């Protein structure tokens, strides 16, 4: 082979190499594009799935108590945990004479009214942290103390504060309701509240669970609601004991509640908002201050009282041992 | 260097220039069906092979959406090589065809999750991909091309 032929062979080989290199680089670019495309498709699918799940969970959230929904979606809910015994404050309400009112109003208006009414009440319940257990027609069951609790007293206080705000809200909405839904009479609701131990958790069959509370405490609250007068908030003695520092309770009465062996003492709660009271309980004293009505005179007395104990505190200190 | 080989019956004769650019194994389902089990063989440039005798070609769309072509002897059915559109300019020759010439030492395997359990530990394999490993294989081919 001549030098020239050798040179030509070498160039041919070089040319083939360059041509293959160019093909390989092109294939790599095509493959990178394909993979990018796959990634984009996968991302789009994930986004679409995410949107779908968000849509579903949003719909689902309207069928569940807010607290329960949050527990489910944060993953903290254990569905295998059946139920727990807890001290709850339970609220029942219903609309006075709703059956006869429904007879006098068109079905569409009733349905619109119920939606409006339950939305108004739910907003208030959520504001106070109540767990809306269920709606039964116009009746509402709410409890405080599960899944989250702020302690027996605060749970009960939140419940009564909520009940007062509901009654006041209904009074405020009266003209609107009469006009908007052609109500024949003023809308009035009755409310029953009880505090007691209940079993709260997941009840039902293996395929369909209901998060709810059961027990005597629930029955008492429900019966108190039936006993309540129009526009009244009727609470059991158990609830009153927890809240004596915060509300005005009037007209004690003893009622025999259907299905319960013993009569129950119950009290009407004034619709005034909870008093702005602060209390401190020691072993030998109890001090309650209603600072919303604290006059200058009261304040002076209070300061003098506290000062007396701070000045004399040295006398209670153990004397130095003379030995 | 140049290697001359034939299919099983001898009707097809082929010549390969140069050494293989890569030893590799592919465990994809298509290979398993068409080669009889996973593909064990070599990557060559399309310029490296010349074939005499009548061959048949079977083409189909692979997992990447690109065509894959199988070239075989119509008499005895021996597969001479396959050719992927995915990596242009390359052919794959099964190691059994070149047993007399090379010791097969696959450095790369792809679709490893799909391999039969008896191939769990391929001795020389340094890189194992559960996907098609195309980018990695092309990078290696480009490196090997430098040394030609």
GROMACS .gro file of C-alpha atoms in nm:
model
  471
    1UNK     CA    1   0.000   0.000   0.000
    2UNK     CA    2   0.142   0.335  -0.101
    3UNK     CA    3   0.179   0.622   0.141
    4UNK     CA    4  -0.106   0.801  -0.030
    5UNK     CA    5  -0.334   0.498   0.000
    6UNK     CA    6  -0.241   0.464   0.365
    7UNK     CA    7  -0.320   0.831   0.418
    8UNK     CA    8  -0.658   0.786   0.247
    9UNK     CA    9  -0.737   0.481   0.466
   10UNK     CA   10  -0.645   0.676   0.776
   11UNK     CA   11  -0.868   0.965   0.674
   12UNK     CA   12  -1.155   0.727   0.595
   13UNK     CA   13  -1.119   0.570   0.939
   14UNK     CA   14  -1.108   0.912   1.101
   15UNK     CA   15  -1.414   1.014   0.905
   16UNK     CA   16  -1.606   0.704   1.021
   17UNK     CA   17  -1.507   0.777   1.378
   18UNK     CA   18  -1.627   1.136   1.352
   19UNK     CA   19  -1.948   1.026   1.188
   20UNK     CA   20  -2.015   0.771   1.465
   21UNK     CA   21  -1.933   1.029   1.731
   22UNK     CA   22  -2.178   1.271   1.577
   23UNK     CA   23  -2.450   1.000   1.565
   24UNK     CA   24  -2.386   0.907   1.929
   25UNK     CA   25  -2.404   1.269   2.042
   26UNK     CA   26  -2.724   1.316   1.847
   27UNK     CA   27  -2.871   1.000   2.006
   28UNK     CA   28  -2.774   1.130   2.348
   29UNK     CA   29  -2.947   1.462   2.283
   30UNK     CA   30  -3.260   1.281   2.160
   31UNK     CA   31  -3.259   1.052   2.464
   32UNK     CA   32  -3.212   1.348   2.701
   33UNK     CA   33  -3.510   1.519   2.537
   34UNK     CA   34  -3.713   1.200   2.567
   35UNK     CA   35  -3.626   1.169   2.935
   36UNK     CA   36  -3.706   1.534   2.997
   37UNK     CA   37  -4.039   1.477   2.827
   38UNK     CA   38  -4.106   1.172   3.044
   39UNK     CA   39  -4.019   1.373   3.354
   40UNK     CA   40  -4.251   1.654   3.243
   41UNK     CA   41  -4.531   1.403   3.178
   42UNK     CA   42  -4.475   1.238   3.516
   43UNK     CA   43  -4.473   1.578   3.690
   44UNK     CA   44  -4.796   1.672   3.512
   45UNK     CA   45  -4.955   1.344   3.618
   46UNK     CA   46  -4.846   1.397   3.977
   47UNK     CA   47  -4.984   1.753   3.969
   48UNK     CA   48  -5.313   1.630   3.822
   49UNK     CA   49  -5.337   1.359   4.088
   50UNK     CA   50  -5.253   1.612   4.357
   51UNK     CA   51  -5.524   1.849   4.232
   52UNK     CA   52  -5.773   1.563   4.219
   53UNK     CA   53  -5.692   1.456   4.575
   54UNK     CA   54  -5.711   1.816   4.697
   55UNK     CA   55  -6.052   1.850   4.531
   56UNK     CA   56  -6.174   1.529   4.689
   57UNK     CA   57  -6.039   1.618   5.032
   58UNK     CA   58  -6.202   1.960   5.012
   59UNK     CA   59  -6.538   1.795   4.942
   60UNK     CA   60  -6.471   1.539   5.215
   61UNK     CA   61  -6.384   1.814   5.464
   62UNK     CA   62  -6.743   1.939   5.450
   63UNK     CA   63  -6.870   1.604   5.572
   64UNK     CA   64  -6.633   1.579   5.867
   65UNK     CA   65  -6.566   1.774   6.187
   66UNK     CA   66  -6.280   2.019   6.117
   67UNK     CA   67  -6.066   1.872   6.394
   68UNK     CA   68  -6.114   1.519   6.266
   69UNK     CA   69  -6.040   1.623   5.907
   70UNK     CA   70  -5.716   1.788   6.021
   71UNK     CA   71  -5.614   1.474   6.209
   72UNK     CA   72  -5.686   1.252   5.910
   73UNK     CA   73  -5.495   1.468   5.664
   74UNK     CA   74  -5.200   1.530   5.896
   75UNK     CA   75  -5.178   1.150   5.935
   76UNK     CA   76  -5.206   1.165   6.313
   77UNK     CA   77  -5.540   0.981   6.334
   78UNK     CA   78  -5.521   0.617   6.438
   79UNK     CA   79  -5.833   0.448   6.298
   80UNK     CA   80  -5.749   0.127   6.482
   81UNK     CA   81  -5.790   0.304   6.815
   82UNK     CA   82  -6.154   0.226   6.890
   83UNK     CA   83  -6.263   0.469   7.158
   84UNK     CA   84  -6.147   0.650   7.468
   85UNK     CA   85  -6.326   0.752   7.785
   86UNK     CA   86  -6.306   1.129   7.813
   87UNK     CA   87  -6.472   1.412   7.997
   88UNK     CA   88  -6.666   1.606   7.738
   89UNK     CA   89  -6.905   1.899   7.743
   90UNK     CA   90  -7.188   1.816   7.506
   91UNK     CA   91  -7.421   2.058   7.334
   92UNK     CA   92  -7.758   1.986   7.174
   93UNK     CA   93  -7.983   2.238   7.004
   94UNK     CA   94  -8.294   2.238   6.794
   95UNK     CA   95  -8.540   2.485   6.652
   96UNK     CA   96  -8.861   2.539   6.848
   97UNK     CA   97  -9.170   2.418   6.656
   98UNK     CA   98  -8.968   2.344   6.346
   99UNK     CA   99  -9.210   2.074   6.228
  100UNK     CA  100  -9.505   2.313   6.223
  101UNK     CA  101  -9.291   2.590   6.065
  102UNK     CA  102  -9.187   2.347   5.788
  103UNK     CA  103  -9.555   2.286   5.711
  104UNK     CA  104  -9.607   2.655   5.641
  105UNK     CA  105  -9.306   2.718   5.416
  106UNK     CA  106  -9.215   2.587   5.071
  107UNK     CA  107  -8.977   2.290   5.074
  108UNK     CA  108  -8.712   2.482   4.874
  109UNK     CA  109  -8.721   2.766   5.124
  110UNK     CA  110  -8.689   2.522   5.414
  111UNK     CA  111  -8.387   2.362   5.252
  112UNK     CA  112  -8.229   2.703   5.183
  113UNK     CA  113  -8.307   2.818   5.536
  114UNK     CA  114  -8.156   2.505   5.692
  115UNK     CA  115  -7.840   2.546   5.490
  116UNK     CA  116  -7.818   2.912   5.599
  117UNK     CA  117  -7.895   2.834   5.965
  118UNK     CA  118  -7.653   2.542   5.994
  119UNK     CA  119  -7.377   2.741   5.823
  120UNK     CA  120  -7.426   3.030   6.069
  121UNK     CA  121  -7.420   2.794   6.368
  122UNK     CA  122  -7.123   2.593   6.237
  123UNK     CA  123  -6.920   2.912   6.191
  124UNK     CA  124  -6.977   2.995   6.558
  125UNK     CA  125  -6.899   2.636   6.664
  126UNK     CA  126  -6.571   2.642   6.472
  127UNK     CA  127  -6.481   2.980   6.626
  128UNK     CA  128  -6.504   2.825   6.975
  129UNK     CA  129  -6.328   2.500   6.876
  130UNK     CA  130  -6.633   2.273   6.906
  131UNK     CA  131  -6.639   1.935   6.731
  132UNK     CA  132  -6.957   1.929   6.524
  133UNK     CA  133  -7.064   1.569   6.569
  134UNK     CA  134  -7.376   1.568   6.355
  135UNK     CA  135  -7.679   1.749   6.216
  136UNK     CA  136  -8.009   1.570   6.253
  137UNK     CA  137  -8.247   1.779   6.046
  138UNK     CA  138  -8.252   2.110   6.233
  139UNK     CA  139  -8.088   1.961   6.545
  140UNK     CA  140  -7.717   2.002   6.610
  141UNK     CA  141  -7.486   1.797   6.831
  142UNK     CA  142  -7.149   1.946   6.921
  143UNK     CA  143  -6.898   1.844   7.182
  144UNK     CA  144  -6.587   1.993   7.342
  145UNK     CA  145  -6.292   1.795   7.481
  146UNK     CA  146  -6.198   1.577   7.185
  147UNK     CA  147  -5.992   1.547   6.965
  148UNK     CA  148  -5.842   1.854   7.136
  149UNK     CA  149  -5.908   1.961   7.493
  150UNK     CA  150  -5.817   2.281   7.676
  151UNK     CA  151  -5.906   2.126   8.011
  152UNK     CA  152  -6.250   2.055   8.164
  153UNK     CA  153  -6.324   2.412   8.270
  154UNK     CA  154  -6.212   2.581   7.949
  155UNK     CA  155  -6.391   2.320   7.733
  156UNK     CA  156  -6.716   2.381   7.925
  157UNK     CA  157  -6.663   2.759   7.909
  158UNK     CA  158  -6.603   2.748   7.535
  159UNK     CA  159  -6.925   2.548   7.495
  160UNK     CA  160  -7.140   2.791   7.697
  161UNK     CA  161  -6.978   3.093   7.531
  162UNK     CA  162  -7.063   2.934   7.196
  163UNK     CA  163  -7.423   2.870   7.303
  164UNK     CA  164  -7.464   3.234   7.415
  165UNK     CA  165  -7.319   3.363   7.090
  166UNK     CA  166  -7.556   3.137   6.895
  167UNK     CA  167  -7.862   3.266   7.083
  168UNK     CA  168  -7.747   3.626   7.038
  169UNK     CA  169  -7.673   3.568   6.670
  170UNK     CA  170  -8.023   3.430   6.615
  171UNK     CA  171  -8.175   3.735   6.784
  172UNK     CA  172  -7.968   3.959   6.558
  173UNK     CA  173  -8.067   3.767   6.246
  174UNK     CA  174  -8.441   3.764   6.328
  175UNK     CA  175  -8.550   4.039   6.082
  176UNK     CA  176  -8.339   3.891   5.803
  177UNK     CA  177  -8.476   3.539   5.856
  178UNK     CA  178  -8.840   3.653   5.863
  179UNK     CA  179  -8.792   3.848   5.541
  180UNK     CA  180  -8.563   3.616   5.349
  181UNK     CA  181  -8.732   3.286   5.427
  182UNK     CA  182  -9.090   3.405   5.491
  183UNK     CA  183  -9.081   3.273   5.846
  184UNK     CA  184  -9.425   3.287   6.009
  185UNK     CA  185  -9.287   3.351   6.358
  186UNK     CA  186  -8.962   3.450   6.525
  187UNK     CA  187  -8.695   3.182   6.505
  188UNK     CA  188  -8.618   3.041   6.848
  189UNK     CA  189  -8.387   2.762   6.947
  190UNK     CA  190  -8.348   2.564   7.267
  191UNK     CA  191  -8.013   2.444   7.392
  192UNK     CA  192  -7.910   2.174   7.641
  193UNK     CA  193  -7.556   2.135   7.775
  194UNK     CA  194  -7.404   1.869   8.000
  195UNK     CA  195  -7.053   1.776   8.111
  196UNK     CA  196  -6.970   1.413   8.177
  197UNK     CA  197  -6.760   1.113   8.092
  198UNK     CA  198  -6.831   0.965   7.751
  199UNK     CA  199  -6.675   0.715   7.515
  200UNK     CA  200  -6.548   0.905   7.216
  201UNK     CA  201  -6.387   0.760   6.906
  202UNK     CA  202  -6.457   0.548   6.602
  203UNK     CA  203  -6.774   0.346   6.624
  204UNK     CA  204  -6.944   0.136   6.362
  205UNK     CA  205  -6.877  -0.158   6.137
  206UNK     CA  206  -6.539  -0.258   5.996
  207UNK     CA  207  -6.622  -0.092   5.661
  208UNK     CA  208  -6.802   0.219   5.782
  209UNK     CA  209  -6.686   0.412   6.086
  210UNK     CA  210  -6.847   0.708   6.254
  211UNK     CA  211  -6.644   0.938   6.475
  212UNK     CA  212  -6.880   1.022   6.757
  213UNK     CA  213  -6.936   1.014   7.132
  214UNK     CA  214  -7.169   0.785   7.323
  215UNK     CA  215  -7.269   0.744   7.684
  216UNK     CA  216  -7.494   0.874   7.958
  217UNK     CA  217  -7.341   1.223   7.932
  218UNK     CA  218  -7.474   1.252   7.578
  219UNK     CA  219  -7.823   1.135   7.672
  220UNK     CA  220  -7.845   1.389   7.955
  221UNK     CA  221  -7.748   1.676   7.721
  222UNK     CA  222  -8.005   1.564   7.467
  223UNK     CA  223  -8.281   1.536   7.730
  224UNK     CA  224  -8.190   1.879   7.875
  225UNK     CA  225  -8.232   2.028   7.532
  226UNK     CA  226  -8.586   1.883   7.508
  227UNK     CA  227  -8.659   2.028   7.854
  228UNK     CA  228  -8.527   2.376   7.771
  229UNK     CA  229  -8.768   2.659   7.712
  230UNK     CA  230  -8.777   2.852   7.388
  231UNK     CA  231  -8.458   3.062   7.363
  232UNK     CA  232  -8.312   2.905   7.676
  233UNK     CA  233  -7.970   2.757   7.746
  234UNK     CA  234  -8.020   2.481   8.003
  235UNK     CA  235  -7.712   2.329   8.165
  236UNK     CA  236  -7.668   2.044   8.408
  237UNK     CA  237  -7.524   2.087   8.756
  238UNK     CA  238  -7.203   1.916   8.637
  239UNK     CA  239  -7.144   2.197   8.388
  240UNK     CA  240  -7.254   2.470   8.629
  241UNK     CA  241  -7.003   2.357   8.896
  242UNK     CA  242  -6.718   2.410   8.650
  243UNK     CA  243  -6.838   2.753   8.542
  244UNK     CA  244  -6.966   2.929   8.853
  245UNK     CA  245  -6.693   3.191   8.828
  246UNK     CA  246  -6.778   3.282   8.472
  247UNK     CA  247  -7.155   3.296   8.419
  248UNK     CA  248  -7.477   3.394   8.591
  249UNK     CA  249  -7.694   3.086   8.653
  250UNK     CA  250  -8.059   3.131   8.740
  251UNK     CA  251  -8.381   2.937   8.804
  252UNK     CA  252  -8.257   2.610   8.934
  253UNK     CA  253  -8.501   2.334   8.863
  254UNK     CA  254  -8.514   1.960   8.902
  255UNK     CA  255  -8.626   1.764   8.603
  256UNK     CA  256  -8.699   1.400   8.548
  257UNK     CA  257  -8.534   1.307   8.223
  258UNK     CA  258  -8.684   1.031   8.013
  259UNK     CA  259  -8.488   0.708   8.044
  260UNK     CA  260  -8.276   0.830   8.337
  261UNK     CA  261  -8.332   0.678   8.684
  262UNK     CA  262  -8.268   0.993   8.890
  263UNK     CA  263  -8.388   1.352   8.854
  264UNK     CA  264  -8.125   1.603   8.736
  265UNK     CA  265  -8.064   1.952   8.869
  266UNK     CA  266  -8.040   2.204   8.591
  267UNK     CA  267  -7.990   2.576   8.550
  268UNK     CA  268  -8.064   2.848   8.303
  269UNK     CA  269  -7.761   3.044   8.179
  270UNK     CA  270  -7.795   3.419   8.133
  271UNK     CA  271  -7.730   3.528   7.775
  272UNK     CA  272  -7.476   3.781   7.896
  273UNK     CA  273  -7.128   3.703   7.772
  274UNK     CA  274  -6.900   3.525   8.016
  275UNK     CA  275  -6.782   3.759   8.289
  276UNK     CA  276  -6.428   3.880   8.266
  277UNK     CA  277  -6.332   3.713   8.588
  278UNK     CA  278  -5.998   3.602   8.713
  279UNK     CA  279  -5.970   3.364   8.999
  280UNK     CA  280  -5.692   3.218   9.206
  281UNK     CA  281  -5.738   2.928   9.441
  282UNK     CA  282  -5.499   2.860   9.729
  283UNK     CA  283  -5.523   2.597  10.003
  284UNK     CA  284  -5.671   2.849  10.249
  285UNK     CA  285  -5.821   3.111  10.021
  286UNK     CA  286  -6.012   3.173   9.698
  287UNK     CA  287  -5.989   3.509   9.526
  288UNK     CA  288  -6.222   3.600   9.237
  289UNK     CA  289  -6.190   3.933   9.061
  290UNK     CA  290  -6.446   4.055   8.812
  291UNK     CA  291  -6.226   4.310   8.643
  292UNK     CA  292  -6.491   4.424   8.396
  293UNK     CA  293  -6.674   4.598   8.684
  294UNK     CA  294  -6.378   4.682   8.904
  295UNK     CA  295  -6.432   5.033   9.042
  296UNK     CA  296  -6.153   5.263   9.167
  297UNK     CA  297  -6.274   5.200   9.519
  298UNK     CA  298  -6.253   4.822   9.468
  299UNK     CA  299  -5.909   4.857   9.318
  300UNK     CA  300  -5.784   5.057   9.616
  301UNK     CA  301  -5.920   4.793   9.857
  302UNK     CA  302  -5.762   4.516   9.653
  303UNK     CA  303  -5.422   4.685   9.646
  304UNK     CA  304  -5.434   4.742  10.021
  305UNK     CA  305  -5.527   4.376  10.073
  306UNK     CA  306  -5.239   4.246   9.861
  307UNK     CA  307  -4.998   4.501  10.014
  308UNK     CA  308  -5.082   4.380  10.364
  309UNK     CA  309  -4.966   4.031  10.279
  310UNK     CA  310  -4.656   4.142  10.094
  311UNK     CA  311  -4.547   4.370  10.384
  312UNK     CA  312  -4.613   4.106  10.649
  313UNK     CA  313  -4.460   3.821  10.452
  314UNK     CA  314  -4.139   3.844  10.660
  315UNK     CA  315  -4.327   3.740  10.974
  316UNK     CA  316  -4.402   3.398  10.825
  317UNK     CA  317  -4.041   3.331  10.744
  318UNK     CA  318  -3.869   3.091  10.988
  319UNK     CA  319  -3.670   3.270  11.255
  320UNK     CA  320  -3.296   3.226  11.243
  321UNK     CA  321  -3.185   2.961  11.490
  322UNK     CA  322  -3.031   3.151  11.791
  323UNK     CA  323  -2.801   2.858  11.859
  324UNK     CA  324  -0.804  -0.664   1.328
  325UNK     CA  325  -1.083  -0.843   1.154
  326UNK     CA  326  -1.302  -1.137   1.261
  327UNK     CA  327  -1.490  -1.365   1.028
  328UNK     CA  328  -1.785  -1.571   1.159
  329UNK     CA  329  -2.094  -1.749   1.031
  330UNK     CA  330  -2.441  -1.830   1.154
  331UNK     CA  331  -2.514  -2.184   1.277
  332UNK     CA  332  -2.587  -2.329   0.932
  333UNK     CA  333  -2.322  -2.126   0.755
  334UNK     CA  334  -2.558  -1.954   0.506
  335UNK     CA  335  -2.478  -1.611   0.649
  336UNK     CA  336  -2.121  -1.492   0.681
  337UNK     CA  337  -2.017  -1.171   0.854
  338UNK     CA  338  -1.696  -0.984   0.918
  339UNK     CA  339  -1.628  -0.749   1.209
  340UNK     CA  340  -1.360  -0.481   1.201
  341UNK     CA  341  -1.216  -0.350   1.528
  342UNK     CA  342  -1.269  -0.472   1.882
  343UNK     CA  343  -1.610  -0.432   2.052
  344UNK     CA  344  -1.672  -0.085   2.196
  345UNK     CA  345  -1.848  -0.222   2.503
  346UNK     CA  346  -1.938  -0.551   2.674
  347UNK     CA  347  -2.286  -0.527   2.823
  348UNK     CA  348  -2.600  -0.715   2.927
  349UNK     CA  349  -2.964  -0.619   2.883
  350UNK     CA  350  -3.235  -0.787   3.089
  351UNK     CA  351  -3.539  -0.622   2.929
  352UNK     CA  352  -3.842  -0.839   2.848
  353UNK     CA  353  -3.797  -0.789   2.471
  354UNK     CA  354  -3.440  -0.921   2.487
  355UNK     CA  355  -3.545  -1.213   2.701
  356UNK     CA  356  -3.803  -1.320   2.443
  357UNK     CA  357  -3.598  -1.255   2.132
  358UNK     CA  358  -3.256  -1.377   2.244
  359UNK     CA  359  -3.402  -1.661   2.449
  360UNK     CA  360  -3.284  -1.501   2.771
  361UNK     CA  361  -3.115  -1.172   2.865
  362UNK     CA  362  -2.890  -1.026   2.598
  363UNK     CA  363  -2.523  -1.089   2.663
  364UNK     CA  364  -2.301  -0.935   2.400
  365UNK     CA  365  -2.101  -0.654   2.246
  366UNK     CA  366  -2.164  -0.311   2.105
  367UNK     CA  367  -2.009  -0.237   1.763
  368UNK     CA  368  -2.033   0.049   1.520
  369UNK     CA  369  -2.259  -0.021   1.218
  370UNK     CA  370  -1.952   0.054   1.007
  371UNK     CA  371  -1.769  -0.237   1.172
  372UNK     CA  372  -1.988  -0.514   1.026
  373UNK     CA  373  -2.031  -0.645   0.674
  374UNK     CA  374  -2.265  -0.935   0.597
  375UNK     CA  375  -2.286  -1.171   0.302
  376UNK     CA  376  -2.573  -1.411   0.240
  377UNK     CA  377  -2.945  -1.360   0.271
  378UNK     CA  378  -3.071  -1.226   0.605
  379UNK     CA  379  -3.412  -1.133   0.736
  380UNK     CA  380  -3.493  -0.841   0.955
  381UNK     CA  381  -3.757  -0.824   1.229
  382UNK     CA  382  -3.843  -0.474   1.355
  383UNK     CA  383  -4.061  -0.359   1.642
  384UNK     CA  384  -4.113  -0.062   1.871
  385UNK     CA  385  -3.911  -0.087   2.193
  386UNK     CA  386  -3.992   0.056   2.534
  387UNK     CA  387  -3.841   0.395   2.444
  388UNK     CA  388  -4.079   0.430   2.150
  389UNK     CA  389  -3.792   0.381   1.902
  390UNK     CA  390  -3.763   0.091   1.658
  391UNK     CA  391  -3.536  -0.203   1.729
  392UNK     CA  392  -3.427  -0.430   1.444
  393UNK     CA  393  -3.320  -0.792   1.469
  394UNK     CA  394  -3.112  -0.939   1.184
  395UNK     CA  395  -3.117  -1.317   1.153
  396UNK     CA  396  -3.051  -1.608   0.920
  397UNK     CA  397  -3.377  -1.725   0.758
  398UNK     CA  398  -3.243  -2.082   0.736
  399UNK     CA  399  -3.127  -2.162   1.089
  400UNK     CA  400  -3.272  -1.866   1.279
  401UNK     CA  401  -2.938  -1.760   1.431
  402UNK     CA  402  -2.951  -1.394   1.527
  403UNK     CA  403  -2.652  -1.211   1.388
  404UNK     CA  404  -2.709  -0.875   1.557
  405UNK     CA  405  -2.968  -0.625   1.668
  406UNK     CA  406  -2.976  -0.254   1.585
  407UNK     CA  407  -3.144   0.014   1.796
  408UNK     CA  408  -3.276   0.339   1.647
  409UNK     CA  409  -3.238   0.477   2.000
  410UNK     CA  410  -2.858   0.482   1.970
  411UNK     CA  411  -2.790   0.557   1.608
  412UNK     CA  412  -2.479   0.402   1.451
  413UNK     CA  413  -2.458   0.103   1.686
  414UNK     CA  414  -2.528  -0.269   1.657
  415UNK     CA  415  -2.530  -0.537   1.927
  416UNK     CA  416  -2.370  -0.877   1.856
  417UNK     CA  417  -2.438  -1.167   2.094
  418UNK     CA  418  -2.130  -1.293   2.277
  419UNK     CA  419  -2.201  -1.655   2.174
  420UNK     CA  420  -2.120  -1.564   1.812
  421UNK     CA  421  -1.772  -1.445   1.907
  422UNK     CA  422  -1.684  -1.701   2.170
  423UNK     CA  423  -1.366  -1.800   1.989
  424UNK     CA  424  -1.237  -1.442   1.991
  425UNK     CA  425  -1.322  -1.271   2.319
  426UNK     CA  426  -1.370  -1.344   2.685
  427UNK     CA  427  -1.706  -1.184   2.761
  428UNK     CA  428  -1.680  -0.948   3.059
  429UNK     CA  429  -1.986  -0.725   3.084
  430UNK     CA  430  -1.910  -0.397   3.262
  431UNK     CA  431  -2.262  -0.260   3.230
  432UNK     CA  432  -2.602  -0.418   3.273
  433UNK     CA  433  -2.938  -0.252   3.215
  434UNK     CA  434  -3.295  -0.327   3.328
  435UNK     CA  435  -3.130  -0.513   3.616
  436UNK     CA  436  -3.455  -0.541   3.812
  437UNK     CA  437  -3.590  -0.772   3.541
  438UNK     CA  438  -3.307  -1.025   3.536
  439UNK     CA  439  -3.348  -1.391   3.630
  440UNK     CA  440  -3.231  -1.461   3.984
  441UNK     CA  441  -2.956  -1.700   3.864
  442UNK     CA  442  -2.781  -1.394   3.709
  443UNK     CA  443  -2.785  -1.209   4.038
  444UNK     CA  444  -2.412  -1.149   4.045
  445UNK     CA  445  -2.250  -1.099   3.708
  446UNK     CA  446  -1.883  -1.117   3.794
  447UNK     CA  447  -1.733  -0.819   3.616
  448UNK     CA  448  -2.034  -0.588   3.616
  449UNK     CA  449  -1.936  -0.247   3.749
  450UNK     CA  450  -2.248  -0.050   3.657
  451UNK     CA  451  -2.600  -0.177   3.699
  452UNK     CA  452  -2.907   0.024   3.599
  453UNK     CA  453  -3.270  -0.051   3.661
  454UNK     CA  454  -3.359   0.173   3.363
  455UNK     CA  455  -3.230   0.170   3.004
  456UNK     CA  456  -2.898   0.334   3.104
  457UNK     CA  457  -2.885   0.494   2.759
  458UNK     CA  458  -2.713   0.818   2.861
  459UNK     CA  459  -2.453   0.628   3.064
  460UNK     CA  460  -2.391   0.379   2.784
  461UNK     CA  461  -2.350   0.651   2.520
  462UNK     CA  462  -2.105   0.834   2.748
  463UNK     CA  463  -1.901   0.517   2.777
  464UNK     CA  464  -1.918   0.452   2.403
  465UNK     CA  465  -1.792   0.806   2.337
  466UNK     CA  466  -1.502   0.749   2.576
  467UNK     CA  467  -1.418   0.420   2.408
  468UNK     CA  468  -1.440   0.582   2.067
  469UNK     CA  469  -1.156   0.816   2.164
  470UNK     CA  470  -0.928   0.516   2.209
  471UNK     CA  471  -0.998   0.365   1.867
   0.00000   0.00000   0.00000
